[in-house]
PDB file of N, CA and C in Angstrom:
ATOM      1  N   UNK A   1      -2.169 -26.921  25.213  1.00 63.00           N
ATOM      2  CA  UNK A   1      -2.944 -26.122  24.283  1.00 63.00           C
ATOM      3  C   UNK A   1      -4.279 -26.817  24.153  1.00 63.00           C
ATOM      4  N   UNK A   2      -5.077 -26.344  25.128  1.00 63.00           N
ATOM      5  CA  UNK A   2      -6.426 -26.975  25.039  1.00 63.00           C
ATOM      6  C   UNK A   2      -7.290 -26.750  26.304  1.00 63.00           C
ATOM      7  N   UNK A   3      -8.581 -26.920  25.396  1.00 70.00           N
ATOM      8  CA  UNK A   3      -9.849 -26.424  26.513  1.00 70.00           C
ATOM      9  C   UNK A   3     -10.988 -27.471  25.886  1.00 70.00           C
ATOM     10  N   UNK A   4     -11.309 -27.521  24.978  1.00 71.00           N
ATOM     11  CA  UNK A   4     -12.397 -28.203  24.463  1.00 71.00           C
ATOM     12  C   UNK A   4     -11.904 -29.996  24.890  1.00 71.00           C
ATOM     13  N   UNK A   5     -10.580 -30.371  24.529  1.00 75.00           N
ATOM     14  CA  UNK A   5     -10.194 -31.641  24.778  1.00 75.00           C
ATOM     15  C   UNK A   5      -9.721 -31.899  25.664  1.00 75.00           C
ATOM     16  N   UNK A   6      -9.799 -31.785  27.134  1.00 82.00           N
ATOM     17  CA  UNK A   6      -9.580 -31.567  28.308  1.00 82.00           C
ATOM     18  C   UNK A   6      -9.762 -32.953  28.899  1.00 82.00           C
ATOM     19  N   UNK A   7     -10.718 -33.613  28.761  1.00 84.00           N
ATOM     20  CA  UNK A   7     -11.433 -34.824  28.527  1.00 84.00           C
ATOM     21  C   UNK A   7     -10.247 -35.971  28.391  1.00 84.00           C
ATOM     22  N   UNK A   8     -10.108 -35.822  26.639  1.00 83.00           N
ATOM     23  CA  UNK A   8      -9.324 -36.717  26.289  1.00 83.00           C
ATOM     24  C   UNK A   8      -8.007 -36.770  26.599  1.00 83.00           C
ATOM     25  N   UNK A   9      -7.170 -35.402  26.989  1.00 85.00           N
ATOM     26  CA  UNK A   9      -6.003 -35.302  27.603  1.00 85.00           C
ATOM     27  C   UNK A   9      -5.978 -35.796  28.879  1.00 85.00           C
ATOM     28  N   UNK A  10      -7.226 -36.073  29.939  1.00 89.00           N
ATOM     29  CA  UNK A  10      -6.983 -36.403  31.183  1.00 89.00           C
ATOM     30  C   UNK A  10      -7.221 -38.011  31.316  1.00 89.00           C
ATOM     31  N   UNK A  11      -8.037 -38.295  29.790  1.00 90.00           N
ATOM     32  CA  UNK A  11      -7.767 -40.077  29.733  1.00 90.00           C
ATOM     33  C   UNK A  11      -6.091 -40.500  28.889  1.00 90.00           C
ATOM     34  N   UNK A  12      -6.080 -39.545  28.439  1.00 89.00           N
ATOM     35  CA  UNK A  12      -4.393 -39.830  27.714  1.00 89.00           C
ATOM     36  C   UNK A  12      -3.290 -39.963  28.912  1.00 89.00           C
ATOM     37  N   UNK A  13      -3.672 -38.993  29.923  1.00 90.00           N
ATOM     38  CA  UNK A  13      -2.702 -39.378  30.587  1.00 90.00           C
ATOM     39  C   UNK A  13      -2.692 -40.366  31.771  1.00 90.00           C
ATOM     40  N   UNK A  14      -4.116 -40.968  32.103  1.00 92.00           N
ATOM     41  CA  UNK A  14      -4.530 -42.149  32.520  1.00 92.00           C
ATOM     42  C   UNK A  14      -3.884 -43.093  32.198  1.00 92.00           C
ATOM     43  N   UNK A  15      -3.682 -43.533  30.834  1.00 93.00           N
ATOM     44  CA  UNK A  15      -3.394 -44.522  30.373  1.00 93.00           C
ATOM     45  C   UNK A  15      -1.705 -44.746  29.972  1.00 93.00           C
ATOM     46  N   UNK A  16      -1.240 -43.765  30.224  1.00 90.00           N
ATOM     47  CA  UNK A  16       0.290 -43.743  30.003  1.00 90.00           C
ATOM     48  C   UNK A  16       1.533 -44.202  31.803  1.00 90.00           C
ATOM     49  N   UNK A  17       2.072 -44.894  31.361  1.00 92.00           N
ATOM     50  CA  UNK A  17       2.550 -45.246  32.287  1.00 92.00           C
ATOM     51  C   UNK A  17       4.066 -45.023  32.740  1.00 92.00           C
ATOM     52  N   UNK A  18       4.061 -43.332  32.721  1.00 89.00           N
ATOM     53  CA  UNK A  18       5.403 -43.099  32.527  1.00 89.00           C
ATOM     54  C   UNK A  18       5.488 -41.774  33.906  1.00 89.00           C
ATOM     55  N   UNK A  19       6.762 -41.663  33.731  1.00 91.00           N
ATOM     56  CA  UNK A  19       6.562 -40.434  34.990  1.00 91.00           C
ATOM     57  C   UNK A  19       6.461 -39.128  33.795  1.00 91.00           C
ATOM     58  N   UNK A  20       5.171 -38.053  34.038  1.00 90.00           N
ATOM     59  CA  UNK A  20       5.098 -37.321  33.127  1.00 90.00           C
ATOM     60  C   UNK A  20       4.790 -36.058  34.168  1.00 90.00           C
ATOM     61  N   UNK A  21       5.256 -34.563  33.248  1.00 90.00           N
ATOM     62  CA  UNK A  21       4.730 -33.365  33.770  1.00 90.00           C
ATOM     63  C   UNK A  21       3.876 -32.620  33.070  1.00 90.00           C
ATOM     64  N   UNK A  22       2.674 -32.215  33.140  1.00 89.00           N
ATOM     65  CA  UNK A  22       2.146 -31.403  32.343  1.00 89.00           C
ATOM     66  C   UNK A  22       2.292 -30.134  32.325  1.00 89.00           C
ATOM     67  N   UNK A  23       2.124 -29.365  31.056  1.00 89.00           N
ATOM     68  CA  UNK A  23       2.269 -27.889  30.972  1.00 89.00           C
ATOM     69  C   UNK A  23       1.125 -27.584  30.604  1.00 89.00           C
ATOM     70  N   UNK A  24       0.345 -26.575  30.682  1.00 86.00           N
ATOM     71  CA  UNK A  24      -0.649 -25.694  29.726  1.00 86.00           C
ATOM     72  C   UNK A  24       0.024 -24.523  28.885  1.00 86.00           C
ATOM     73  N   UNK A  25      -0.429 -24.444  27.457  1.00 86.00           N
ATOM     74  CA  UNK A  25      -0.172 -23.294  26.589  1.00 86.00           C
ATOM     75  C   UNK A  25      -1.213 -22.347  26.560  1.00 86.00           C
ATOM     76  N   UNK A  26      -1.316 -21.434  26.513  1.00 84.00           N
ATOM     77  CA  UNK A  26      -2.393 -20.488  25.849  1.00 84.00           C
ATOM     78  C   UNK A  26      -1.810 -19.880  24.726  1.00 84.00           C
ATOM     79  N   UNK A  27      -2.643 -19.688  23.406  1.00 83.00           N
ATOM     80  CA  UNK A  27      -2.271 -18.830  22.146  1.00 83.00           C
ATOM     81  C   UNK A  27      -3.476 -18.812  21.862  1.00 83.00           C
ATOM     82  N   UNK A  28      -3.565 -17.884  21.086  1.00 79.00           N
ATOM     83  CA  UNK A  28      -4.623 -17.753  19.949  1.00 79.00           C
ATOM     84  C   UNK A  28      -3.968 -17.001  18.706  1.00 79.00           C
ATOM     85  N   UNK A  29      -5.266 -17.158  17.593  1.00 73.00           N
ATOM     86  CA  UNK A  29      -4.641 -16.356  16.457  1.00 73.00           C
ATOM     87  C   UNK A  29      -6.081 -15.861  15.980  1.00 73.00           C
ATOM     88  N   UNK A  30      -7.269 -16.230  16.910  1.00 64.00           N
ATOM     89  CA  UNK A  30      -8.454 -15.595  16.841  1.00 64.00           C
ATOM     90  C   UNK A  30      -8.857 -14.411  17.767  1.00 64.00           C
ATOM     91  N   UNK A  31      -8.286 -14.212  18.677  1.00 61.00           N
ATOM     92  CA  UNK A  31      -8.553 -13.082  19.831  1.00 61.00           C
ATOM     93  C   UNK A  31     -10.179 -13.482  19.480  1.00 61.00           C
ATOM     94  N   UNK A  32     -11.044 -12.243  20.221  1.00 63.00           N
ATOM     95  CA  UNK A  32     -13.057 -12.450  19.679  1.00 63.00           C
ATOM     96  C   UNK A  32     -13.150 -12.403  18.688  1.00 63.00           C
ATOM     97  N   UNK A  33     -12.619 -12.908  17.657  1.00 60.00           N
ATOM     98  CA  UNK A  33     -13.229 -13.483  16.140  1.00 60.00           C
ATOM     99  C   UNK A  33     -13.421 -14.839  15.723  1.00 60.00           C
ATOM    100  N   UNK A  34     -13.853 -14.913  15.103  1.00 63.00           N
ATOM    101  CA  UNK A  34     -14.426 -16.299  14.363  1.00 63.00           C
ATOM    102  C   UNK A  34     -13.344 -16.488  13.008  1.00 63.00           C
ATOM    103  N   UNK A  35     -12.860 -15.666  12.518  1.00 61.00           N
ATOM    104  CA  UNK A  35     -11.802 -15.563  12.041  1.00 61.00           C
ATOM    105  C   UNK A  35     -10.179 -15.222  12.211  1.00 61.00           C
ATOM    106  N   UNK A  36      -9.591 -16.032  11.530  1.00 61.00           N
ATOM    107  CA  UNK A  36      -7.911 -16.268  12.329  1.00 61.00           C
ATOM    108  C   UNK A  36      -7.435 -14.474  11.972  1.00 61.00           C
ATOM    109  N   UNK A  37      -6.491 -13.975  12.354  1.00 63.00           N
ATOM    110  CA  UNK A  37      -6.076 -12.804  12.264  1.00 63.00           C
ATOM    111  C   UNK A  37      -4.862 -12.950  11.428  1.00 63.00           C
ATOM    112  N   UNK A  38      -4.507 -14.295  11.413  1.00 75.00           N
ATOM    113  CA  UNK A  38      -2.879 -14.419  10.973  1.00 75.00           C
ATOM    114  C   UNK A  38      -1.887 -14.261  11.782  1.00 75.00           C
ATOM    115  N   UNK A  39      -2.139 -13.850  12.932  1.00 84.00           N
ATOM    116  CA  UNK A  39      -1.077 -13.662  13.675  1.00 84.00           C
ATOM    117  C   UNK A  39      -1.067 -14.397  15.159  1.00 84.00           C
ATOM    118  N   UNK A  40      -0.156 -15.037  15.601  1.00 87.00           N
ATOM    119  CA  UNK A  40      -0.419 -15.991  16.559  1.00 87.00           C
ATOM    120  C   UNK A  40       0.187 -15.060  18.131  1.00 87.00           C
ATOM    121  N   UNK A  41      -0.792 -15.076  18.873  1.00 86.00           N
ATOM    122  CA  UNK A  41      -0.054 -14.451  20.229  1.00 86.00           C
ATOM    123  C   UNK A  41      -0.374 -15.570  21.604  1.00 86.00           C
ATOM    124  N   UNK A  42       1.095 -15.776  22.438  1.00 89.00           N
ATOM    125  CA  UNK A  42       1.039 -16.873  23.490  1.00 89.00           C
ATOM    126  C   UNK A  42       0.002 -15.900  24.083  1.00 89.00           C
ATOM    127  N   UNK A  43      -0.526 -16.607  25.195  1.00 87.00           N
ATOM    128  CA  UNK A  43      -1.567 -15.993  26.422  1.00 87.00           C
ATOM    129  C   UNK A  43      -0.894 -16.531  27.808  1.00 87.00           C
ATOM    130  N   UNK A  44      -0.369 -17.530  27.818  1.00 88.00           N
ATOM    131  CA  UNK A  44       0.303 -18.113  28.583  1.00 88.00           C
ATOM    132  C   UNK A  44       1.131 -19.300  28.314  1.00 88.00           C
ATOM    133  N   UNK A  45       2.513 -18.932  29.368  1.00 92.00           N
ATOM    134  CA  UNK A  45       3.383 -19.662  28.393  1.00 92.00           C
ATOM    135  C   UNK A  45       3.782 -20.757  29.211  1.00 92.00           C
ATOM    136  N   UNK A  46       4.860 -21.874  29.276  1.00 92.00           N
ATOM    137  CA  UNK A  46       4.801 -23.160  30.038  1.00 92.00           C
ATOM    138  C   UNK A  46       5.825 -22.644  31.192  1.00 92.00           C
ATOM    139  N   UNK A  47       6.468 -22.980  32.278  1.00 89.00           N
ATOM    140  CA  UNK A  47       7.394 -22.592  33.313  1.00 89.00           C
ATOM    141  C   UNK A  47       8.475 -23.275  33.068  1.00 89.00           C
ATOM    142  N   UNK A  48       7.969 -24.579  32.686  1.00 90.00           N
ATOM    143  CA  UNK A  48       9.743 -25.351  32.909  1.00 90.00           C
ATOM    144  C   UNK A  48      10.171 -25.700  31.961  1.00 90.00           C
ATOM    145  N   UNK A  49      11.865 -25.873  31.680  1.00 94.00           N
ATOM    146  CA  UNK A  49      12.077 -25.770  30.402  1.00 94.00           C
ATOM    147  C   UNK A  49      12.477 -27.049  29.693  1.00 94.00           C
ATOM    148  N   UNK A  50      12.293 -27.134  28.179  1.00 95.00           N
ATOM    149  CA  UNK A  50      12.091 -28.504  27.664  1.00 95.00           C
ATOM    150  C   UNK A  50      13.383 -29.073  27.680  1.00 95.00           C
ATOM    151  N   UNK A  51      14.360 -28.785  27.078  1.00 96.00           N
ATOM    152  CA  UNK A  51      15.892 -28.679  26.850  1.00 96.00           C
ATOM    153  C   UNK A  51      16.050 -29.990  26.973  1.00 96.00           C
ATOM    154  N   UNK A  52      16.123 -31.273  26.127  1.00 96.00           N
ATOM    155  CA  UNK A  52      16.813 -32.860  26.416  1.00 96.00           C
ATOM    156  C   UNK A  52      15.117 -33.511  26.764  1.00 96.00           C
ATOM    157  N   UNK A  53      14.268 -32.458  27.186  1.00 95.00           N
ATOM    158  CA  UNK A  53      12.556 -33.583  27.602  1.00 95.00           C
ATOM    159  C   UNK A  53      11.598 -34.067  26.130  1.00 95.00           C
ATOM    160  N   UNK A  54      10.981 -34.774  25.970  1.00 94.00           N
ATOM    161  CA  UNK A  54       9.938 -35.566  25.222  1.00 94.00           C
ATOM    162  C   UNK A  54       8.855 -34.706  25.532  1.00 94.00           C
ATOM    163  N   UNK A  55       8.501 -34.342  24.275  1.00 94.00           N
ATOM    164  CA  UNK A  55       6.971 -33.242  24.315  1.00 94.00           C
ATOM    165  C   UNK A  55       6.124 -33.530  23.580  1.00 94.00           C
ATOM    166  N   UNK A  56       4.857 -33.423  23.871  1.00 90.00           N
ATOM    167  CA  UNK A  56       3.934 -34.311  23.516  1.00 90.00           C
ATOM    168  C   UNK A  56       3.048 -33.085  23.194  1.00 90.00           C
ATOM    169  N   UNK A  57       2.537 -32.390  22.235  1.00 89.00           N
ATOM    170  CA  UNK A  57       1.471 -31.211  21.901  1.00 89.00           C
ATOM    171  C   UNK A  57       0.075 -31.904  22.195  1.00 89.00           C
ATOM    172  N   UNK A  58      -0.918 -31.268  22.864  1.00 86.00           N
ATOM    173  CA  UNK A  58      -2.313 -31.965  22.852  1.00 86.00           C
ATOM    174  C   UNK A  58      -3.040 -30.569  22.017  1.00 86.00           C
ATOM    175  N   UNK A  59      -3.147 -30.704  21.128  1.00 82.00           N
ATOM    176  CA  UNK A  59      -3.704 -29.600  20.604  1.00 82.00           C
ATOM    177  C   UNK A  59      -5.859 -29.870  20.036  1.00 82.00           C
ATOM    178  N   UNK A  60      -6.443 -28.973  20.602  1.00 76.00           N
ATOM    179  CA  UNK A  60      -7.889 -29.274  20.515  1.00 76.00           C
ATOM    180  C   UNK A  60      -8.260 -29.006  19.384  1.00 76.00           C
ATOM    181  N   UNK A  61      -8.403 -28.181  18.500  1.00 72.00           N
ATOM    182  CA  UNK A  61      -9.075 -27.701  17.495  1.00 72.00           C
ATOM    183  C   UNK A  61      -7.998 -27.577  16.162  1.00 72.00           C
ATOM    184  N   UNK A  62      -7.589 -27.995  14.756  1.00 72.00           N
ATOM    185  CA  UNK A  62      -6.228 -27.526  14.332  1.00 72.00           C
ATOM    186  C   UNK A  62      -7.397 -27.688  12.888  1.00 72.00           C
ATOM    187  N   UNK A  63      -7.416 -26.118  12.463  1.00 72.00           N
ATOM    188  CA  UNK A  63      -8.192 -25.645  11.344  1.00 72.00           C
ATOM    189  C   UNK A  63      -7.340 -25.540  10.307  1.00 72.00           C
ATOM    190  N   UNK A  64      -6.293 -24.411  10.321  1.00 75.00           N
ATOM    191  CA  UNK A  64      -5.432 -23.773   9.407  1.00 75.00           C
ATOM    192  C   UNK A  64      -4.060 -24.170   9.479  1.00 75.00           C
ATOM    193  N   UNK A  65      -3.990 -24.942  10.687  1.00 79.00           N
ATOM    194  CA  UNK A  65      -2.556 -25.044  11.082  1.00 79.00           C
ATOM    195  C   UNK A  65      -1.790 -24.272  11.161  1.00 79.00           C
ATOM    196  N   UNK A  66      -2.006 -22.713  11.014  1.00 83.00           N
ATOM    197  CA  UNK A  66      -1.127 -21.828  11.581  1.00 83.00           C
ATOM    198  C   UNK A  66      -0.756 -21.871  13.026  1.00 83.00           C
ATOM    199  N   UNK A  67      -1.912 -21.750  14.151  1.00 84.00           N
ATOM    200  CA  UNK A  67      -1.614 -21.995  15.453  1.00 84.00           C
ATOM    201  C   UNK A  67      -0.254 -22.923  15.621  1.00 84.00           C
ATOM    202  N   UNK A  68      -0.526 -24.415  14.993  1.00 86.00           N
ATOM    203  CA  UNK A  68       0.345 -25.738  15.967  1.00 86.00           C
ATOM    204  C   UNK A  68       1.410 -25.310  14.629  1.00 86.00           C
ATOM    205  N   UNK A  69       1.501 -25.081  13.917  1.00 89.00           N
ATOM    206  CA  UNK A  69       2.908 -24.530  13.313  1.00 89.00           C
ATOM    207  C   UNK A  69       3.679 -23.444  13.935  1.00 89.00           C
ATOM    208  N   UNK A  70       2.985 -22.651  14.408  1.00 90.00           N
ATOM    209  CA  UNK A  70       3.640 -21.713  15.370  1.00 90.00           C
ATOM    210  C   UNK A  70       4.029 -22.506  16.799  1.00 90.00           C
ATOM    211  N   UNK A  71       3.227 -23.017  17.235  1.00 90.00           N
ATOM    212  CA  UNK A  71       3.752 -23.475  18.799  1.00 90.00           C
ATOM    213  C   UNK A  71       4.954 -24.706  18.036  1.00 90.00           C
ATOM    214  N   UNK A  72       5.033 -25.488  17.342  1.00 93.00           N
ATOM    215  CA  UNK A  72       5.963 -26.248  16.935  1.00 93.00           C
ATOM    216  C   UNK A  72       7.660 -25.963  16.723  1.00 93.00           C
ATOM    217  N   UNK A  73       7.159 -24.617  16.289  1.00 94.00           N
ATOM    218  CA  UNK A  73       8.543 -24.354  15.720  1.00 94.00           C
ATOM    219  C   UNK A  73       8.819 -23.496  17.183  1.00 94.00           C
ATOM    220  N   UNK A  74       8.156 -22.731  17.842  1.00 93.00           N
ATOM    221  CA  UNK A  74       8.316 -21.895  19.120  1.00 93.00           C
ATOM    222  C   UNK A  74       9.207 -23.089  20.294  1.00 93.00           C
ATOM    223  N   UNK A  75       8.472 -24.313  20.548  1.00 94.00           N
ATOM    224  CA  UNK A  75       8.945 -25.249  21.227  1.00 94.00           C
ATOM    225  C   UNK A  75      10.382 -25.907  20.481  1.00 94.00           C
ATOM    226  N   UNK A  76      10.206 -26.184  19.802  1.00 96.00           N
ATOM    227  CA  UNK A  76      11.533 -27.040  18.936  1.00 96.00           C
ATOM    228  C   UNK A  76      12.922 -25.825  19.109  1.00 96.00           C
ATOM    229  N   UNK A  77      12.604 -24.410  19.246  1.00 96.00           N
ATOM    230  CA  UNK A  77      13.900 -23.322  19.605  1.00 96.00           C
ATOM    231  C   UNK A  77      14.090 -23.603  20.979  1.00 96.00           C
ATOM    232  N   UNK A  78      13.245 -24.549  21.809  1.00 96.00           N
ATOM    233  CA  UNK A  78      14.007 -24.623  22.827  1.00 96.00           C
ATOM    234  C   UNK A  78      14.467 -26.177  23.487  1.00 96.00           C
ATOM    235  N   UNK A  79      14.590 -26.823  22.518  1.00 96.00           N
ATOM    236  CA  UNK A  79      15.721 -27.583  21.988  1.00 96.00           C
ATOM    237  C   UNK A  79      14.903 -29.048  23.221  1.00 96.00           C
ATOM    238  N   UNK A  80      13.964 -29.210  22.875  1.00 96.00           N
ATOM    239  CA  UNK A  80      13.306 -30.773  23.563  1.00 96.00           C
ATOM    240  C   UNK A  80      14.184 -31.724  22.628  1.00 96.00           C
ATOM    241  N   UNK A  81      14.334 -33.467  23.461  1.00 96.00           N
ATOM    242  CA  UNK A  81      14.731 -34.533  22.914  1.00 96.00           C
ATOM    243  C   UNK A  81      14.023 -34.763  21.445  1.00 96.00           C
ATOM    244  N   UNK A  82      12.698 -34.403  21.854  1.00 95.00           N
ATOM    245  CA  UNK A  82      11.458 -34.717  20.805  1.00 95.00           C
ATOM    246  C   UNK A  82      10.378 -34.178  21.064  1.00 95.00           C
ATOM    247  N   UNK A  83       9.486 -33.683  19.744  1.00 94.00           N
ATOM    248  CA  UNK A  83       8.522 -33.375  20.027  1.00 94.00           C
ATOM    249  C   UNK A  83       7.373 -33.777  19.074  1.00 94.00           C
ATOM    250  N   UNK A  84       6.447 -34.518  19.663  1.00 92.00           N
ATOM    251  CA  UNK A  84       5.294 -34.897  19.084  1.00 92.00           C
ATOM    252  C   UNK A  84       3.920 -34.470  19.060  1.00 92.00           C
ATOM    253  N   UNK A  85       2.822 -34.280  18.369  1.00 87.00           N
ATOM    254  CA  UNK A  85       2.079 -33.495  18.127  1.00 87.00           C
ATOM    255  C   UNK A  85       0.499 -34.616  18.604  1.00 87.00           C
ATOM    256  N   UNK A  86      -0.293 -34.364  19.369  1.00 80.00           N
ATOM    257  CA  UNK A  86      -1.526 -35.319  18.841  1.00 80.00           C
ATOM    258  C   UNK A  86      -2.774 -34.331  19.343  1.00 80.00           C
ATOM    259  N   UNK A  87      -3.461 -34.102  17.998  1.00 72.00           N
ATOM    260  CA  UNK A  87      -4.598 -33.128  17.196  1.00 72.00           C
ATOM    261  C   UNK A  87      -5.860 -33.759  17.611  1.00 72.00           C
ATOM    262  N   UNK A  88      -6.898 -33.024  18.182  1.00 65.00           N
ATOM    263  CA  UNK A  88      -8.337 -33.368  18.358  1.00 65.00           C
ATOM    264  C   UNK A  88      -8.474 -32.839  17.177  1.00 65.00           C
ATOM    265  N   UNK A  89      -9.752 -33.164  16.037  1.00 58.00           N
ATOM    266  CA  UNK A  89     -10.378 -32.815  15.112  1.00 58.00           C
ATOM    267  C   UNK A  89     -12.219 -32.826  15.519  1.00 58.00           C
ATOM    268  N   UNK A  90     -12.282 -31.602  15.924  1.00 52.00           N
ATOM    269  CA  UNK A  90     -13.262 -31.783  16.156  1.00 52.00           C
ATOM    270  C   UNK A  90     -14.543 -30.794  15.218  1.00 52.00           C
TER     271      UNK A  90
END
């Protein structure tokens, strides 16, 4: 889940020394507004499934926290070891 922090996700995973897979999310809850709609829709969703894996959210922008409350609880129904969250504030 990210475009603006693209950057820091590709030094995050520089520096980690583990065997890792990445996914991309797409959602929004802005479609062309500047304002949230309230309602969160995927745009694209991940392929492989978490079930027993360690998940790591890279989330770029987190205003209202509706978005990463939605992808949180969306991911956690499909039953990862763990899942951890780390927020650009930008």
């Amino acid at each position: 889940v990210l475009k603006s922090s693209f950057i820091f996700f590709s030094d995050l995973l520089r520096c980690l020394s583990l065997p890792i897979t990445c996914e991309f999310l797409g959602v929004s809850s802005y479609g062309d507004r500047r304002v949230s709609s309230g309602e969160v829709k995927v745009t694209l969703d991940i392929n492989e499934p978490l079930e027993g894996k360690h998940v790591l959210i890279v989330e770029d922008i987190v205003d209202s926290g509706l978005t990463l409350s939605y992808l949180q609880a969306n991911l956690r129904a499909r039953r990862p070891a763990s899942l951890k969250t780390a927020a650009l504030l930008m």
